[in-house]
Short mmCIF file of C-alpha atoms in Angstrom, two decimals:
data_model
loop_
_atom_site.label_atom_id
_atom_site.label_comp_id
_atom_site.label_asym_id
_atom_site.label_seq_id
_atom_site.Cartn_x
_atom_site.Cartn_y
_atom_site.Cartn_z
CA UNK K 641 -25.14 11.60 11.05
CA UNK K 642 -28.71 12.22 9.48
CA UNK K 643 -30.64 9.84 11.66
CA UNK K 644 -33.55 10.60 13.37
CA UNK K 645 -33.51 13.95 11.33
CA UNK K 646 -36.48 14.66 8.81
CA UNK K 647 -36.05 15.20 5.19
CA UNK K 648 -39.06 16.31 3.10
CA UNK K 649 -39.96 14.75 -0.02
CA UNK K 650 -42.51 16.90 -2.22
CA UNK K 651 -45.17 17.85 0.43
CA UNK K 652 -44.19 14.45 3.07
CA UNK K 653 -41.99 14.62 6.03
CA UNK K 654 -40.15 11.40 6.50
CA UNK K 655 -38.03 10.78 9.46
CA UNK K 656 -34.43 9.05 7.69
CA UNK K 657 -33.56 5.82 9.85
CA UNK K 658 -30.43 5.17 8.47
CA UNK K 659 -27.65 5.43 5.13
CA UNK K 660 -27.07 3.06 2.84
CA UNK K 661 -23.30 3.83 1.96
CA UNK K 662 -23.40 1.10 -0.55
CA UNK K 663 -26.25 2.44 -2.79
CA UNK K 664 -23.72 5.19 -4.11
CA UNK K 665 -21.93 2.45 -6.36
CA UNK K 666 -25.21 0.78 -7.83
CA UNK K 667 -27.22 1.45 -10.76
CA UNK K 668 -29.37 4.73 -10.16
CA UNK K 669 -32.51 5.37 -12.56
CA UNK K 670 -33.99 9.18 -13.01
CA UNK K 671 -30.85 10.69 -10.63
CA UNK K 672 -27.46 10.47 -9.59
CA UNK K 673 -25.74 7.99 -7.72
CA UNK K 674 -26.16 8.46 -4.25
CA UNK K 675 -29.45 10.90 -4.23
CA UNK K 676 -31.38 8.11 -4.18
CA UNK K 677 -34.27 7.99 -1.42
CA UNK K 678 -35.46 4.15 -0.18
CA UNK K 679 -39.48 4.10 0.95
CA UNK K 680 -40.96 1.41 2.41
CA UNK K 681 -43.62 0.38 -0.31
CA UNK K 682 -46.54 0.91 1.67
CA UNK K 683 -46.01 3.98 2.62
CA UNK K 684 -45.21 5.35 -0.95
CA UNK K 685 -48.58 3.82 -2.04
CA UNK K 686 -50.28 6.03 0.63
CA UNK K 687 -48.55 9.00 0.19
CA UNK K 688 -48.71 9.37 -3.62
CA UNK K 689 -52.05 6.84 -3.94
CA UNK K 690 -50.55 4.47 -5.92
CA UNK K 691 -52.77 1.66 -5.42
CA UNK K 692 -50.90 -1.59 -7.07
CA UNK K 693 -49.62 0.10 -9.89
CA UNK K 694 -46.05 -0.76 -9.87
CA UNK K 695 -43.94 1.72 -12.01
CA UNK K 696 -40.66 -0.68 -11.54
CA UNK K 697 -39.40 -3.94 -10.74
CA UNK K 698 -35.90 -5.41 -10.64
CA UNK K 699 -35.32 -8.90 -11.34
CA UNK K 700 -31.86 -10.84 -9.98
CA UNK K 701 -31.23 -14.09 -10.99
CA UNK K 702 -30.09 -17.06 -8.85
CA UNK K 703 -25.82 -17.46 -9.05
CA UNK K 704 -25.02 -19.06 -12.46
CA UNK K 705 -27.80 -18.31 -14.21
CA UNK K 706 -27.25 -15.47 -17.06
CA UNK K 707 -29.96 -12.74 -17.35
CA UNK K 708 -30.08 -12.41 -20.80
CA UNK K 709 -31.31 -16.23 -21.01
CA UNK K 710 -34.59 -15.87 -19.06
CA UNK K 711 -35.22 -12.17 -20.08
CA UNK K 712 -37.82 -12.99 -23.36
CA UNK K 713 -39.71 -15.15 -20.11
CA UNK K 714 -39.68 -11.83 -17.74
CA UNK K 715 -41.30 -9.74 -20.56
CA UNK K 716 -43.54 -12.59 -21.31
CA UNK K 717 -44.83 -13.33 -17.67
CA UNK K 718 -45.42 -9.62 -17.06
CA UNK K 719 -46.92 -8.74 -20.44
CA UNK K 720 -49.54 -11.52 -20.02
CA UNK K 721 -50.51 -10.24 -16.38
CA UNK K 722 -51.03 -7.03 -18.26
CA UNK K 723 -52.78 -8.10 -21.28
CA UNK K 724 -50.19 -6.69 -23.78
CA UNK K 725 -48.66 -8.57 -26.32
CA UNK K 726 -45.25 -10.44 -25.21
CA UNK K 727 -43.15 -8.97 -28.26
CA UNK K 728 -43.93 -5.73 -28.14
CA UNK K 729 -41.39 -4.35 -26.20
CA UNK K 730 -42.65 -0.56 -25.79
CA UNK K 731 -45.64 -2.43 -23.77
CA UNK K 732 -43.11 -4.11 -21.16
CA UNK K 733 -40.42 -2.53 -21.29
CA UNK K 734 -36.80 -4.71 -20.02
CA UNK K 735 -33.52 -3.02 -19.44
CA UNK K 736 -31.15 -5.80 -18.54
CA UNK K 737 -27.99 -3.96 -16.86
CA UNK K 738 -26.06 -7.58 -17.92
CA UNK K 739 -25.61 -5.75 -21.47
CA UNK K 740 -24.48 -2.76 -19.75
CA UNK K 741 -21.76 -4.19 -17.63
CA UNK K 742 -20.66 -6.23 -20.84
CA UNK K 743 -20.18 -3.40 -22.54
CA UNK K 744 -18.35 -1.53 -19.79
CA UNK K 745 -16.31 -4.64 -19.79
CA UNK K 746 -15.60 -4.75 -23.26
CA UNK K 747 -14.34 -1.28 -22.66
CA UNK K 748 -12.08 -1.82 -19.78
CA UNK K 749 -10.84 -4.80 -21.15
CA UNK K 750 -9.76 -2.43 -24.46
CA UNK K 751 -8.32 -0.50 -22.32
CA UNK K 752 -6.33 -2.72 -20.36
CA UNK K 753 -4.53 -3.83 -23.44
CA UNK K 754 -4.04 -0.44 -24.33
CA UNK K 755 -2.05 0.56 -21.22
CA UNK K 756 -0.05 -3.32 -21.55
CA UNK K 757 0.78 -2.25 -25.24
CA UNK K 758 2.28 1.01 -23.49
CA UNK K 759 3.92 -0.02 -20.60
CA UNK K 760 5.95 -2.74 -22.13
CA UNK K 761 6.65 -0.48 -25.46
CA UNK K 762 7.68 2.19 -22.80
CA UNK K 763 9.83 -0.82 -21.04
CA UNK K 764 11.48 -1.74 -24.38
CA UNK K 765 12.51 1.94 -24.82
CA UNK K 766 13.87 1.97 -21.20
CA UNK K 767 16.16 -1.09 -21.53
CA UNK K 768 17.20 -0.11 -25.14
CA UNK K 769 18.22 3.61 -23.47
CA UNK K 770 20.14 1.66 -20.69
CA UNK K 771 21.95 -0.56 -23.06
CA UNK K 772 22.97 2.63 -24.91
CA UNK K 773 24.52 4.02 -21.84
CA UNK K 774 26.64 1.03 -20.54
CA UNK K 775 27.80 0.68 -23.93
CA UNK K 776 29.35 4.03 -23.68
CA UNK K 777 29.99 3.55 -20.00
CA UNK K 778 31.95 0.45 -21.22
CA UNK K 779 33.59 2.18 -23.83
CA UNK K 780 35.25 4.58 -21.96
CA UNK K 781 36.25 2.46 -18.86
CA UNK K 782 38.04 0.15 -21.64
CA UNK K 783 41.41 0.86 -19.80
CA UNK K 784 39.94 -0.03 -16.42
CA UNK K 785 38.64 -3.55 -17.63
CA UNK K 786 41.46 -3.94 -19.67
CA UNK K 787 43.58 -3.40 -16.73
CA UNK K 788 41.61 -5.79 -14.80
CA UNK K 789 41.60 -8.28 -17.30
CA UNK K 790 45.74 -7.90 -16.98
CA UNK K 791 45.69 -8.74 -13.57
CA UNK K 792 44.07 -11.90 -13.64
CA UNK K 793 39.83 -10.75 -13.97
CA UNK K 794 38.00 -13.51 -15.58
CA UNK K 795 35.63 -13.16 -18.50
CA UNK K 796 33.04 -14.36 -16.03
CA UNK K 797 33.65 -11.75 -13.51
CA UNK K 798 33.95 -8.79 -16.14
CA UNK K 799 30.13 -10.33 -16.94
CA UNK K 800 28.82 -10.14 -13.59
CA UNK K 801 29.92 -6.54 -12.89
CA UNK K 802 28.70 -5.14 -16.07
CA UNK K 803 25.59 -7.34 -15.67
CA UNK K 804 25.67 -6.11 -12.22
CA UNK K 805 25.62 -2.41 -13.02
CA UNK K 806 22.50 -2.84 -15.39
CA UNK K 807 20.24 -4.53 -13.02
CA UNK K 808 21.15 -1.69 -10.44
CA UNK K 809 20.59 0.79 -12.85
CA UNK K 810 17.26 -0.53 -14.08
CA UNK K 811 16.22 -1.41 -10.52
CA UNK K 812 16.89 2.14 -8.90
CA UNK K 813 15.02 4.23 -11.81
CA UNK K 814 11.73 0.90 -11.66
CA UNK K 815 11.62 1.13 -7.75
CA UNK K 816 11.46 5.40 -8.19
CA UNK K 817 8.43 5.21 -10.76
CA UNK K 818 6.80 2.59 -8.63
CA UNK K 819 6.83 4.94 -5.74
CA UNK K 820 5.87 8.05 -7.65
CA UNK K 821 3.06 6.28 -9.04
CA UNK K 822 1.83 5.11 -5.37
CA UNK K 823 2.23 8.93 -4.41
CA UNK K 824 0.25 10.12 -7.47
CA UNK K 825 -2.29 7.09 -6.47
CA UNK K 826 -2.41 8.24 -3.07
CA UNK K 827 -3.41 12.03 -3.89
CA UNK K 828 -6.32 10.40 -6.27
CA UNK K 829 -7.30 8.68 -3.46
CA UNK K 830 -7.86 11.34 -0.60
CA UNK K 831 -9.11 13.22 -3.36
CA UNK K 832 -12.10 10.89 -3.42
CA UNK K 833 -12.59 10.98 0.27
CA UNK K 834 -16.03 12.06 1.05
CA UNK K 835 -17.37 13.39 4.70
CA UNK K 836 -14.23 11.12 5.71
CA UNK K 837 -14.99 8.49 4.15
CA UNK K 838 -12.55 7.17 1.26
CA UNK K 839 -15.21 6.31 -1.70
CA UNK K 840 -12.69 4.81 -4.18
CA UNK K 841 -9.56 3.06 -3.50
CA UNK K 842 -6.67 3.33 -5.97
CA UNK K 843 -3.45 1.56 -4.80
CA UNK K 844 -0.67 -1.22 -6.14
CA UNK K 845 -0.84 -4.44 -4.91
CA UNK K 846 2.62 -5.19 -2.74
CA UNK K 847 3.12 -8.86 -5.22
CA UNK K 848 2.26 -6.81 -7.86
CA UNK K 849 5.33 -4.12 -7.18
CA UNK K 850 7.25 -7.19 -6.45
CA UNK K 851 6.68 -8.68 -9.73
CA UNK K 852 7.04 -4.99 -11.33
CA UNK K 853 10.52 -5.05 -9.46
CA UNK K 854 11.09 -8.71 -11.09
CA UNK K 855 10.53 -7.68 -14.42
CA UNK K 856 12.23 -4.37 -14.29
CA UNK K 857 15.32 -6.69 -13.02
CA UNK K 858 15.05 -9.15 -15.43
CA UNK K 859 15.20 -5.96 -18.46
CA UNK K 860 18.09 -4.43 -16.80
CA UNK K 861 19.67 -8.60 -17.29
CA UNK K 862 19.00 -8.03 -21.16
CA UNK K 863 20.58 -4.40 -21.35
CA UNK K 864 23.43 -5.43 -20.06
CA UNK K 865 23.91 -8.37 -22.42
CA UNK K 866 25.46 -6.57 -25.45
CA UNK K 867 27.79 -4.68 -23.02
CA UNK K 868 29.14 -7.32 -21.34
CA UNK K 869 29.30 -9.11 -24.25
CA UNK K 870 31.76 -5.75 -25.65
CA UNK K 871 33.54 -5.77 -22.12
CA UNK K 872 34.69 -9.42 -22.20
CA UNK K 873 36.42 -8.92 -25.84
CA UNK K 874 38.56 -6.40 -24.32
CA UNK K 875 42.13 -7.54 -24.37
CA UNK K 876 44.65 -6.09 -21.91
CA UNK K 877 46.57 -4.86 -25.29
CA UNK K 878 43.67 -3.01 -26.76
CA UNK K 879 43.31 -0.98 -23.58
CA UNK K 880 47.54 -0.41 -23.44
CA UNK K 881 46.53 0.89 -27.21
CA UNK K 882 43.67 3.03 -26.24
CA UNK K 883 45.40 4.68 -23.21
#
């Protein structure tokens, strides 16, 4: 805990009277995030004679109104106080951080459909691999159903254990990469722990890993289509032939 200690800025002792936690996730100009130093303004002025020159000032906007709609009125209020013309934009300089975030947005958002495009591509592949296997696995219990189907199995209940045996299938391997991606989350996150404190928070919702689970389910429903649709056609004579 750095309060009451002194920190020296330049040639100035100042005494710190408390941490802003917060300011490590904000916008930081001329350093990094979380280096940054707060003064109150009158002091600053004494101990650097500034006078009422202002070097910066930052602008929010009441909720619902959009920065980038009143910023040609900032520049022009400020570059009348100053006597400089209101379009020259070297004279009053305006960084709006809405075009920044939009950007970052734009980004993210690419990226988000980047990672959809793979996870359900890498989905597809998964239920196309398990329909491969219970078609063999079907294929070589054809005695066994056809056996089944001797002694009175329905069509129906052929369906619902091959069915059965996807969603199982699909829901074991789903569940086992949902949990080995909340373990590999859970490293990133005490990774990010600083002094103790956990800076960054990377975990998976628990309705989100339910609806994971739901559609994993659902894929492991269409795998097993085409091989229950094999394992009902098998007659009890066909498997007599086989064995």
């Amino acid at each position: 805990d750095p309060c009451g200690k002194s920190i020296r800025i330049d040639s100035t002792y100042y005494q710190i009277v408390g941490v802003d936690f917060g300011a490590a996730e904000g916008i930081s100009f001329n350093g990094e995030p979380g280096t940054g130093i707060c003064l109150p303004f009158s002091q600053m002025r004494q101990a650097y004679n500034l006078g009422n020159r202002v070097h910066l000032i930052g602008v929010t906007a009441k909720p619902g109104v959009v920065m980038s709609k009143i910023s040609d009125r900032i520049r022009e209020t400020i570059a009348r106080a100053h006597y400089v013309d209101p379009t020259d934009e070297q004279g009053a300089m305006l960084f709006n951080t809405e075009v920044v975030f939009q950007m970052l947005d734009s980004l993210m958002s690419g990226l988000n459909l980047l990672i959809w495009l793979v996870g359900i591509g890498t989905l597809l592949a998964g239920a196309i691999g398990v329909s491969n296997i219970m078609m063999v696995t079907v294929r070589e219990r054809t005695t066994e159903i056809g056996i089944r189907r001797a002694i009175g199995a329905t069509p129906k209940m052929v369906l619902s254990q091959i069915i059965s045996e996807s969603i199982v299938l699909t829901l074991v391997a789903g569940m086992s990469g949902i949990l080995f991606g909340v373990l590999i989350l859970q490293m990133l996150e005490m990774g990010s722990m600083e002094d103790g404190i956990i800076t960054t928070h990377y975990q998976i919702g628990f309705w989100k890993a339910i609806f994971c689970g739901f559609v994993v389910s659902s894929l492991g429903v269409l795998a097993g289509l085409a091989p229950a649709a094999r394992a009902m056609s098998i007659k009890p004579v066909d498997a007599m032939r086989d064995e």
